[in-house]
Coordinates of C-alpha atoms and ligand atoms in Angstrom, one line a residue:
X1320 CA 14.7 -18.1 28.9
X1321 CA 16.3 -16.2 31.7
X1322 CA 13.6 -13.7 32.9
X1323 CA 10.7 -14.9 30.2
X1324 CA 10.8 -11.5 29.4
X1325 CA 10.7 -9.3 26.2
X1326 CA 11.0 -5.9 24.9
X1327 CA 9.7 -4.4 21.3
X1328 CA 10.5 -1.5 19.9
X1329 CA 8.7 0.3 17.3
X1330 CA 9.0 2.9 15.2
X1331 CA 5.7 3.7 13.2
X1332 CA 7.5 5.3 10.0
X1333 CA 5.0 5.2 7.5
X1334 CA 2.0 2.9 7.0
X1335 CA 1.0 -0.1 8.9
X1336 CA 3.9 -2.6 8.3
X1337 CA 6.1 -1.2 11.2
X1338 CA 3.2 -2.1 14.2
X1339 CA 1.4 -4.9 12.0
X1340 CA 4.8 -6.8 12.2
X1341 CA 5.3 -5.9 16.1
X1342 CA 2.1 -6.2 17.0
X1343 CA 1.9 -9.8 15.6
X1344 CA 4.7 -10.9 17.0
X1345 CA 4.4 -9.6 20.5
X1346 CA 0.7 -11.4 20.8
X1347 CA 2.4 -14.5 19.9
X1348 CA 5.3 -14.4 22.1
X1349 CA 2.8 -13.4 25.2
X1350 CA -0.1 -15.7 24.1
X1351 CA 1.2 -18.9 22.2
X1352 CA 5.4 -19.1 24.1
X1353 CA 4.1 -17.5 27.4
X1354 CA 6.4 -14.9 27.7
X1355 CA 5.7 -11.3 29.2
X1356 CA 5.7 -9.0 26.4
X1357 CA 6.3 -4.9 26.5
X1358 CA 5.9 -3.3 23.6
X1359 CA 7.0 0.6 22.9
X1360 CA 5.1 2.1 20.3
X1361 CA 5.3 6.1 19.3
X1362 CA 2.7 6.2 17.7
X1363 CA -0.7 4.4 19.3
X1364 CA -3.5 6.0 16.5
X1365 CA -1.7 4.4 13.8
X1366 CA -1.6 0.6 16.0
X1367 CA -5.3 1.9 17.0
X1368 CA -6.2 1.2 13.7
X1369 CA -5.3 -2.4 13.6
X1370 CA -6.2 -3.0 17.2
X1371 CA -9.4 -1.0 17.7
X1372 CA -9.6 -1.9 21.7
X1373 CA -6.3 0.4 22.3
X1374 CA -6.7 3.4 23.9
X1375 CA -4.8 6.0 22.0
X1376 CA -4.9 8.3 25.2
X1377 CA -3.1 6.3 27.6
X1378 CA 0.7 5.8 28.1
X1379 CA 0.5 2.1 29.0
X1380 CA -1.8 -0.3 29.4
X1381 CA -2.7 -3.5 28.9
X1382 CA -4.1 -5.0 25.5
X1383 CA -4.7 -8.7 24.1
X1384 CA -1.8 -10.5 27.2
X1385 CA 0.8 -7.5 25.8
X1386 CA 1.9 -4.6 27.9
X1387 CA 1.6 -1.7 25.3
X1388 CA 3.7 1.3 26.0
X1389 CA 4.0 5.1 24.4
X1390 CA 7.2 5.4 23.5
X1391 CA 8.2 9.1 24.3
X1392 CA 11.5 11.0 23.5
X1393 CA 12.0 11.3 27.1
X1394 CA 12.4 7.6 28.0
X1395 CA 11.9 6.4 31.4
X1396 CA 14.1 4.2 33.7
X1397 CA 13.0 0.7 33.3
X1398 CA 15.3 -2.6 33.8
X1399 CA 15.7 -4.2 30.5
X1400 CA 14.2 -7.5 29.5
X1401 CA 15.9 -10.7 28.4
X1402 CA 15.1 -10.1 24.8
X1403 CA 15.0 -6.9 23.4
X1404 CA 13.4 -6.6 19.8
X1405 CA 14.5 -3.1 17.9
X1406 CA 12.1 -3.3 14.9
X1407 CA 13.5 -2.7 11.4
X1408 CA 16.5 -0.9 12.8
X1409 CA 14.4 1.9 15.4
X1410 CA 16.9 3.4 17.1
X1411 CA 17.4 2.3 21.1
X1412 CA 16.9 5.0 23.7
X1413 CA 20.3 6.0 25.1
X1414 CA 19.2 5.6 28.2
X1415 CA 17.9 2.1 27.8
X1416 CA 20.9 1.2 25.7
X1417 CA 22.8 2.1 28.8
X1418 CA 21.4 -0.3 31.0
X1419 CA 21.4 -2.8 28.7
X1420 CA 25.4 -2.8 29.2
X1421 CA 25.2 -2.3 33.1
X1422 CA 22.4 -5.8 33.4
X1423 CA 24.2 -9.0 34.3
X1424 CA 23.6 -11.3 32.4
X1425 CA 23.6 -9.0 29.3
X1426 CA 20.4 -9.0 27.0
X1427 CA 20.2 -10.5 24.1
X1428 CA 19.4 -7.4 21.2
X1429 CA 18.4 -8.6 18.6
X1430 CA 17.3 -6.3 15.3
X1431 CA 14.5 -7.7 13.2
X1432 CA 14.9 -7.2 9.7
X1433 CA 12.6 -6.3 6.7
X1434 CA 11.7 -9.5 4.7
X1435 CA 13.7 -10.5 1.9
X1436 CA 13.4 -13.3 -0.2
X1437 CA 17.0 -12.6 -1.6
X1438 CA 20.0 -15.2 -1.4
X1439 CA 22.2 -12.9 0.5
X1440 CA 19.6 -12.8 3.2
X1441 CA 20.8 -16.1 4.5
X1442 CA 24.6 -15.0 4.8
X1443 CA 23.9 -12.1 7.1
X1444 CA 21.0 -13.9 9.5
X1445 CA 22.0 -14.2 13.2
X1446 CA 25.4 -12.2 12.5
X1447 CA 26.4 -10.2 15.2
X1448 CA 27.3 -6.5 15.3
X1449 CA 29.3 -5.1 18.6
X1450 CA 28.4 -1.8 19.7
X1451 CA 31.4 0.4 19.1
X1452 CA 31.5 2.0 22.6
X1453 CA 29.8 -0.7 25.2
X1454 CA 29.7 -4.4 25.9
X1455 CA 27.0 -5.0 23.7
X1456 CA 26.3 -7.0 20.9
X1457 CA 23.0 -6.7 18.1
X1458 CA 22.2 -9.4 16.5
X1459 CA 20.5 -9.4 13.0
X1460 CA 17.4 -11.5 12.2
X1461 CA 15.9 -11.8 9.1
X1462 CA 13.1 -13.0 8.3
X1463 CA 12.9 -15.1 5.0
X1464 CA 12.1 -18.1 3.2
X1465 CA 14.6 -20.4 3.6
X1466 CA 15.9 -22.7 6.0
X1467 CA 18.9 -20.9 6.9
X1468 CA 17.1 -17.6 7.2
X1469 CA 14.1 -16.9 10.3
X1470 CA 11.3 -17.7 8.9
X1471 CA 7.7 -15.8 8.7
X1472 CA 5.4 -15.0 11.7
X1473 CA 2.5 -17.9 11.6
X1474 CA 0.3 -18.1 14.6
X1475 CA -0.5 -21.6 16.3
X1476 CA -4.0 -23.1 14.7
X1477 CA -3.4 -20.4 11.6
X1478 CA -4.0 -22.9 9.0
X1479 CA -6.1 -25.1 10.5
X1480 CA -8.5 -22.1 10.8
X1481 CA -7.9 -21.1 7.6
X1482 CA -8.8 -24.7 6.0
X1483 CA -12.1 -24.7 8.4
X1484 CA -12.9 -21.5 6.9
X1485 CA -12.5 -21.8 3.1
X1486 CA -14.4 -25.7 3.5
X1487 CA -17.0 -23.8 5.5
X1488 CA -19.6 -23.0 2.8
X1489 CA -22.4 -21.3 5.5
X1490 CA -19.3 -19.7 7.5
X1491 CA -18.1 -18.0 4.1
X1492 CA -21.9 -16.7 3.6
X1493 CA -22.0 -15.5 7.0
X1494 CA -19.3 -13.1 6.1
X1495 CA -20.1 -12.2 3.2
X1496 CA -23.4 -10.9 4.7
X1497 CA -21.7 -9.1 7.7
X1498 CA -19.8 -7.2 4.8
X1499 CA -23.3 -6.2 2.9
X1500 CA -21.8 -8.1 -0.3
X1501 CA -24.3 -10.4 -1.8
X1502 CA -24.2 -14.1 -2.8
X1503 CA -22.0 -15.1 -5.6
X1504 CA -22.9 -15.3 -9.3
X1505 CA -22.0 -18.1 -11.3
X1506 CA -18.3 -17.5 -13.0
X1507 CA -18.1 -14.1 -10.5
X1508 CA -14.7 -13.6 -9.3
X1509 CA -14.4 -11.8 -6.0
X1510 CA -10.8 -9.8 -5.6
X1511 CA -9.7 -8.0 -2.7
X1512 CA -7.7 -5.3 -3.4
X1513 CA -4.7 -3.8 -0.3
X1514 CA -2.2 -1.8 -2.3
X1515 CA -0.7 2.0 -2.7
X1516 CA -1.4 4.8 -5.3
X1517 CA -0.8 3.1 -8.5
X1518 CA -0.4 4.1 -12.5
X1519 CA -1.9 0.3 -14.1
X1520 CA -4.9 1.1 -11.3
X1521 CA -7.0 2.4 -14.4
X1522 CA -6.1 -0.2 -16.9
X1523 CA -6.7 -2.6 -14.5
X1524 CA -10.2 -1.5 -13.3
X1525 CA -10.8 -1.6 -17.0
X1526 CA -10.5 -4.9 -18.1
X1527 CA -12.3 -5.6 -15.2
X1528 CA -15.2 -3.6 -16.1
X1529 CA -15.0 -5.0 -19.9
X1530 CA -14.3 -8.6 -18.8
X1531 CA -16.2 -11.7 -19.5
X1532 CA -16.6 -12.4 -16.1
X1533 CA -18.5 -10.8 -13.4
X1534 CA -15.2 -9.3 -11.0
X1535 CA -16.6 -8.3 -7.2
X1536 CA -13.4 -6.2 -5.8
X1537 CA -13.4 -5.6 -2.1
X1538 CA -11.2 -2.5 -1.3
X1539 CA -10.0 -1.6 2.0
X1540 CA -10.4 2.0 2.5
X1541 CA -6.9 3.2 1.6
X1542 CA -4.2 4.8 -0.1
X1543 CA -6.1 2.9 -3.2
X1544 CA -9.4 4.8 -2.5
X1545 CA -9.2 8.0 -4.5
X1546 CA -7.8 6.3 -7.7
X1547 CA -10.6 3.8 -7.4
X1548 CA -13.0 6.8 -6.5
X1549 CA -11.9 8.7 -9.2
X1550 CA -11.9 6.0 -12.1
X1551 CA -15.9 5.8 -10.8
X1552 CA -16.6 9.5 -11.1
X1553 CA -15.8 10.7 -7.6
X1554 CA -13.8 13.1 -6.0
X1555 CA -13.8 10.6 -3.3
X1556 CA -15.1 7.2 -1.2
X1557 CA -15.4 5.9 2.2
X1558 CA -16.4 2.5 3.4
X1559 CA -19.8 1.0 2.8
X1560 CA -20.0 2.4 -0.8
X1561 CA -20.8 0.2 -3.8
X1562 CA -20.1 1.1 -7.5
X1563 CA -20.7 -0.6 -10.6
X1564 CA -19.5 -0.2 -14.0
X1565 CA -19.5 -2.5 -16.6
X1566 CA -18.6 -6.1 -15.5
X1567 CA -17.0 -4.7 -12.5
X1568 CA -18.4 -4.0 -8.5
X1569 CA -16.6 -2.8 -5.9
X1570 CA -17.3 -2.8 -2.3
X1571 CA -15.5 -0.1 -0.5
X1572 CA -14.9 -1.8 3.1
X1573 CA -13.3 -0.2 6.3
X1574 CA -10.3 -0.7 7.2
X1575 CA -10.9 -4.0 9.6
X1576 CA -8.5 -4.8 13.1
X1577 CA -6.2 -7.5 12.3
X1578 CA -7.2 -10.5 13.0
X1579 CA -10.2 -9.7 10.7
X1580 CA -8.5 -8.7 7.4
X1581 CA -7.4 -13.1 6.9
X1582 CA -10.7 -13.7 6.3
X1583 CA -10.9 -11.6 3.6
X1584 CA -8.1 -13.1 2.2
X1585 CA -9.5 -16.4 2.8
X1586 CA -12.7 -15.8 1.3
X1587 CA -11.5 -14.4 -1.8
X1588 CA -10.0 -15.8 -5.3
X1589 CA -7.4 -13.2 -5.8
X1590 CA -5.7 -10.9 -3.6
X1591 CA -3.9 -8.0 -4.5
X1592 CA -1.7 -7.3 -1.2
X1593 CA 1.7 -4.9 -0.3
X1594 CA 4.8 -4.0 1.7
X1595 CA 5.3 -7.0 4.2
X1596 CA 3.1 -8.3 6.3
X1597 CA 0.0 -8.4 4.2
X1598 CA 2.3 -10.3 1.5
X1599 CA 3.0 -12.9 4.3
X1600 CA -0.9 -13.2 5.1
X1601 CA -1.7 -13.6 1.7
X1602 CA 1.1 -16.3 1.0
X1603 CA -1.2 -18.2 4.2
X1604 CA -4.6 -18.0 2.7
X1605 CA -3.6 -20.0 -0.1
X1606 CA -5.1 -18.1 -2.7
X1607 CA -3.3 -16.8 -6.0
X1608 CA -2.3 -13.2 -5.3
X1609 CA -0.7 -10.2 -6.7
X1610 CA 2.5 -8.3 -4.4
X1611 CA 2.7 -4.6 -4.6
X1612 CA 5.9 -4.0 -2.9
X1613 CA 6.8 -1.3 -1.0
X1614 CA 8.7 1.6 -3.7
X1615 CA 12.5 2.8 -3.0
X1616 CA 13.6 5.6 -4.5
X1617 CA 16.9 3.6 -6.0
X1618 CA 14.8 1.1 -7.8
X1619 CA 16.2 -1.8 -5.3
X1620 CA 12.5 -3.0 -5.0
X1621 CA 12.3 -4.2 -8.1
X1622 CA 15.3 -6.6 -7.0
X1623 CA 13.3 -7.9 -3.9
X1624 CA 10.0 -8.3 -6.1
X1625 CA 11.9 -10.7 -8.2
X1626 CA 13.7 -12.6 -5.5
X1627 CA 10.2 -13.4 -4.2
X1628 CA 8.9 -14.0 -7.2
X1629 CA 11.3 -16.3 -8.7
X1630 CA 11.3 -18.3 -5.6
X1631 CA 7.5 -18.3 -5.3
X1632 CA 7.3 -19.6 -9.0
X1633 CA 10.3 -22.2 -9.1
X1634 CA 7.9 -25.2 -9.2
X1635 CA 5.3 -23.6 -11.3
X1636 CA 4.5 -24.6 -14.4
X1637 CA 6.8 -22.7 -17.5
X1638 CA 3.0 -20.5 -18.3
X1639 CA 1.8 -20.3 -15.2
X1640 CA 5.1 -18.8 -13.6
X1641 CA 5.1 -16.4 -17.0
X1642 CA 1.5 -15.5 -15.7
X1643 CA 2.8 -14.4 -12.5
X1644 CA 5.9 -12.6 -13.8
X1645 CA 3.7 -10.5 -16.3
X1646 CA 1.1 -9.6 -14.0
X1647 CA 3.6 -8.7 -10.5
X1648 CA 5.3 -6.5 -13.2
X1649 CA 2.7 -4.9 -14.4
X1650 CA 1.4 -4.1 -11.5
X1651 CA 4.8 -2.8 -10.3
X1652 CA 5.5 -0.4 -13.2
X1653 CA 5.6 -2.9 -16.2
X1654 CA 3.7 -2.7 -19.3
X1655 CA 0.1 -4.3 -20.3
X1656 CA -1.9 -4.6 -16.9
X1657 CA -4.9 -6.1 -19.1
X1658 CA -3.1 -8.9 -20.9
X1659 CA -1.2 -9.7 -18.2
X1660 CA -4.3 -10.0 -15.9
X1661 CA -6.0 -11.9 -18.5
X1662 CA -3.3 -14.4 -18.6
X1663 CA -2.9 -14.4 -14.7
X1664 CA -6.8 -15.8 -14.7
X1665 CA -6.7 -18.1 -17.0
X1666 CA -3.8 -20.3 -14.2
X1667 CA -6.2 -19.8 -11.5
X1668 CA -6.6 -23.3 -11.1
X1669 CA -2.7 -23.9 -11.1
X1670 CA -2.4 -20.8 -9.0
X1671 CA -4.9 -22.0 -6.6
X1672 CA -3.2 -25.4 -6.2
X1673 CA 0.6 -24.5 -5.7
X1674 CA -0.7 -21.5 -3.2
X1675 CA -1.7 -23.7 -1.1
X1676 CA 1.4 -26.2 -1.6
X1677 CA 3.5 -23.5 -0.9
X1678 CA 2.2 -22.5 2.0
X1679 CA 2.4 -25.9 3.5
X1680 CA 6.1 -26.0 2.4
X1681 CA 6.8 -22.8 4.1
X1682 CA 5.1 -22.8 7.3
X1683 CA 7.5 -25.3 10.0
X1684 CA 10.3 -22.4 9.3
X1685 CA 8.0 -20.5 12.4
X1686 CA 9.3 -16.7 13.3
X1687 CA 8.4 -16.2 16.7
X1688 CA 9.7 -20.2 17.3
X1689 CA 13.0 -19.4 15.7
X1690 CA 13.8 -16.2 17.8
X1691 CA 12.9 -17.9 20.6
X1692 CA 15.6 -20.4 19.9
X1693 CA 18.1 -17.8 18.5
X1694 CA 17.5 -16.4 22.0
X1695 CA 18.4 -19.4 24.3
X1696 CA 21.3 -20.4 22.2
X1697 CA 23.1 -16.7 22.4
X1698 CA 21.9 -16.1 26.0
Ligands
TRH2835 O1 1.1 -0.8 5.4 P1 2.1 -1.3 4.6 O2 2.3 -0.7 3.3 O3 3.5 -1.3 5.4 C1 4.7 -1.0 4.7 C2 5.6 -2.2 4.6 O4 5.7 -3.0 5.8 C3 7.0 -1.8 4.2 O5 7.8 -3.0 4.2 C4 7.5 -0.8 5.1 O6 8.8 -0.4 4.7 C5 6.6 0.4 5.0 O7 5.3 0.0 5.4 C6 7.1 1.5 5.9 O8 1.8 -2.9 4.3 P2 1.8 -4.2 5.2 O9 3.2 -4.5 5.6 O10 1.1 -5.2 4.4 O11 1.1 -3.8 6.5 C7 -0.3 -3.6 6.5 C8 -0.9 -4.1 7.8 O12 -2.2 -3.7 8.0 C9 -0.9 -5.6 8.0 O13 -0.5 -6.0 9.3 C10 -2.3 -6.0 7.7 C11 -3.0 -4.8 8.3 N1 -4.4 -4.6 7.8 C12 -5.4 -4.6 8.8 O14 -5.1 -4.8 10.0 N2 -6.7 -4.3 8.4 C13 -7.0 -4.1 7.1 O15 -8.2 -3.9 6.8 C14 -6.0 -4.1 6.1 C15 -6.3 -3.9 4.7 C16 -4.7 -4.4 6.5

């Protein structure tokens, strides 16, 4: 790499997905590849709340081996790095944009995509895209689940960590008693539960409470909360709350830094996850889980909900891939939340299996690795 250097952009447009993506790959480029890492961020409370050490008060600073930067309107001089990272399309400052054109050797710019698991994600992967005005190039990089596309953002020792942990019976007590949540019943299923406002949220919560078995549900304090609240009686709920009704207990937890929400994907059975990056963690704990993706106003979603899922259940077994189908669905806008659940429980031993298969299969295609590469090869 010319100058080891690299620059991230981000935007913080709505939710966590923007910085959780940034944020996650800048620590591995600085920590696991050794390069030195700036990232511009406009808005520090929102990364503040998956990296409690930040200081939201200070322009720049360094956190976890990353330079973190305010991004402000008024952008400073700074020489560009070698790699320059626009996040899901951010606009570059003009000024920056500038110098990009006057640095010899050029940058590479590189604009990292949403995730996709769509076909036509692997024809437009590494294309370039010249600047209409300056001697510039941006390249596209999409992240994906193919081969031919860039693969998903895995940190070194992620897995092995992750198999230590779920074959770690006093470990997996241990943090079930720094959460307050008490020892597991026989036949209790424990559920953790990341996702937006949602109209099956009721129905759901129902066959819960009516259920058979005992259903823990661990709920991230959230855009979830007040449905959840609400279905219990309250106007509203903050962390360290417990409710029962029925068969059904939920937790209320807070929202945890980063590195800390895996383990509660690790320690559950079922995870109900969203957007992007959650989706991605989920997919690496191994467990069967449920994807509430991100809503567009032109319906397109629903195309990129059954790309994923389709892919995800190709070597699934004909009921347990219609269990998946029927409960994504219904949790997206389809009909009959409580059959579908039921039907989605009833493969959790097949779901359990291919989950982690899956996640073997899809780990070597390596984000960070590949961009790295992209990088040498185009500089
Ligand atoms: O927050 P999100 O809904 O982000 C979304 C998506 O990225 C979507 O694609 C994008 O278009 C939209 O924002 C604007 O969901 P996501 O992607 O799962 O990001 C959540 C992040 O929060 C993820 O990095 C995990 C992290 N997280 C914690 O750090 N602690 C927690 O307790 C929880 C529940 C999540």
């Amino acid at each position: 790499m010319r100058s080891e250097s690299c620059d991230i952009f981000c935007n913080v447009v709505d939710n966590y997905g923007d910085i959780g993506v940034s944020w996650r790959l800048a620590r591995q480029l600085a920590n696991e590849q050794g390069v030195s890492v700036r990232l511009w961020v406009d808005d520090l409370r929102s990364f503040g709340k998956l990296c409690p050490e930040l200081d939201a008060g200070l322009d720049e600073q360094r956190c976890r081996g990353v330079e973190v930067r305010r991004w402000f309107a008024d952008f400073p001089i700074v020489e560009p790095a070698g790699l320059v990272i626009e996040a899901f399309a951010c606009k570059l400052p003009d000024t920056y944009v500038q110098a990009m054109a006057a640095q010899e050797p050029k940058p590479v710019w590189v604009n990292l995509e949403y995730l996709s698991a769509e076909d036509w994600v692997e024809g437009c992967h590494g294309l370039p895209s010249p600047h209409p005005s300056l001697p510039l190039n941006k390249y596209f990089f999409f992240p994906g689940f193919t081969a031919k596309t860039g693969g998903l953002l895995l940190e070194r020792g992620l897995l092995a960590r992750r198999d230590a942990f779920q074959s770690d019976a006093e470990a997996q007590l241990c943090y079930w008693q720094s959460l307050g949540v008490p020892e597991r019943v026989a036949g209790e299923l424990r559920v953790s539960l990341f996702g937006y406002e949602n109209e099956a949220m009721e129905g759901l919560l129902g066959v819960w409470e009516q259920g058979s078995l005992p259903v823990t549900c661990l709920l991230p304090d959230g855009r979830s909360l007040p449905q959840v609240a609400a279905f219990f009686g309250h106007q509203a709920g903050k962390a360290g709350e417990i409710w029962q009704r029925g068969n059904l207990r939920v937790h209320v937890l807070p929202f945890v830094e980063q590195e800390r929400y895996d383990e509660l994907l690790w320690a559950c059975d079922v995870n109900f996850v969203r957007g992007e990056d959650s989706c991605v963690r989920a997919q690496w704990a191994a467990k069967p889980f449920i994807w509430q993706i991100y809503p567009q106003h032109d319906g397109v979603h629903l195309e990129k909900l059954e790309a994923l899922r389709t892919r995800y259940a190709e070597r699934l077994p004909p009921a347990a891939a219609q269990a998946v189908k029927g409960l994504w669905l219904a949790w997206n806008g389809g009909p009959d939340i409580a059959g579908a659940w039921q039907g989605f429980v009833a493969q959790h031993g097949v779901l359990a299996r291919h989950g982690a298969e899956w996640a073997q299969r899809l780990a070597p295609n390596n984000l960070a690795l590949n961009l790295l590469d992209f990088y040498r090869q185009v500089a």
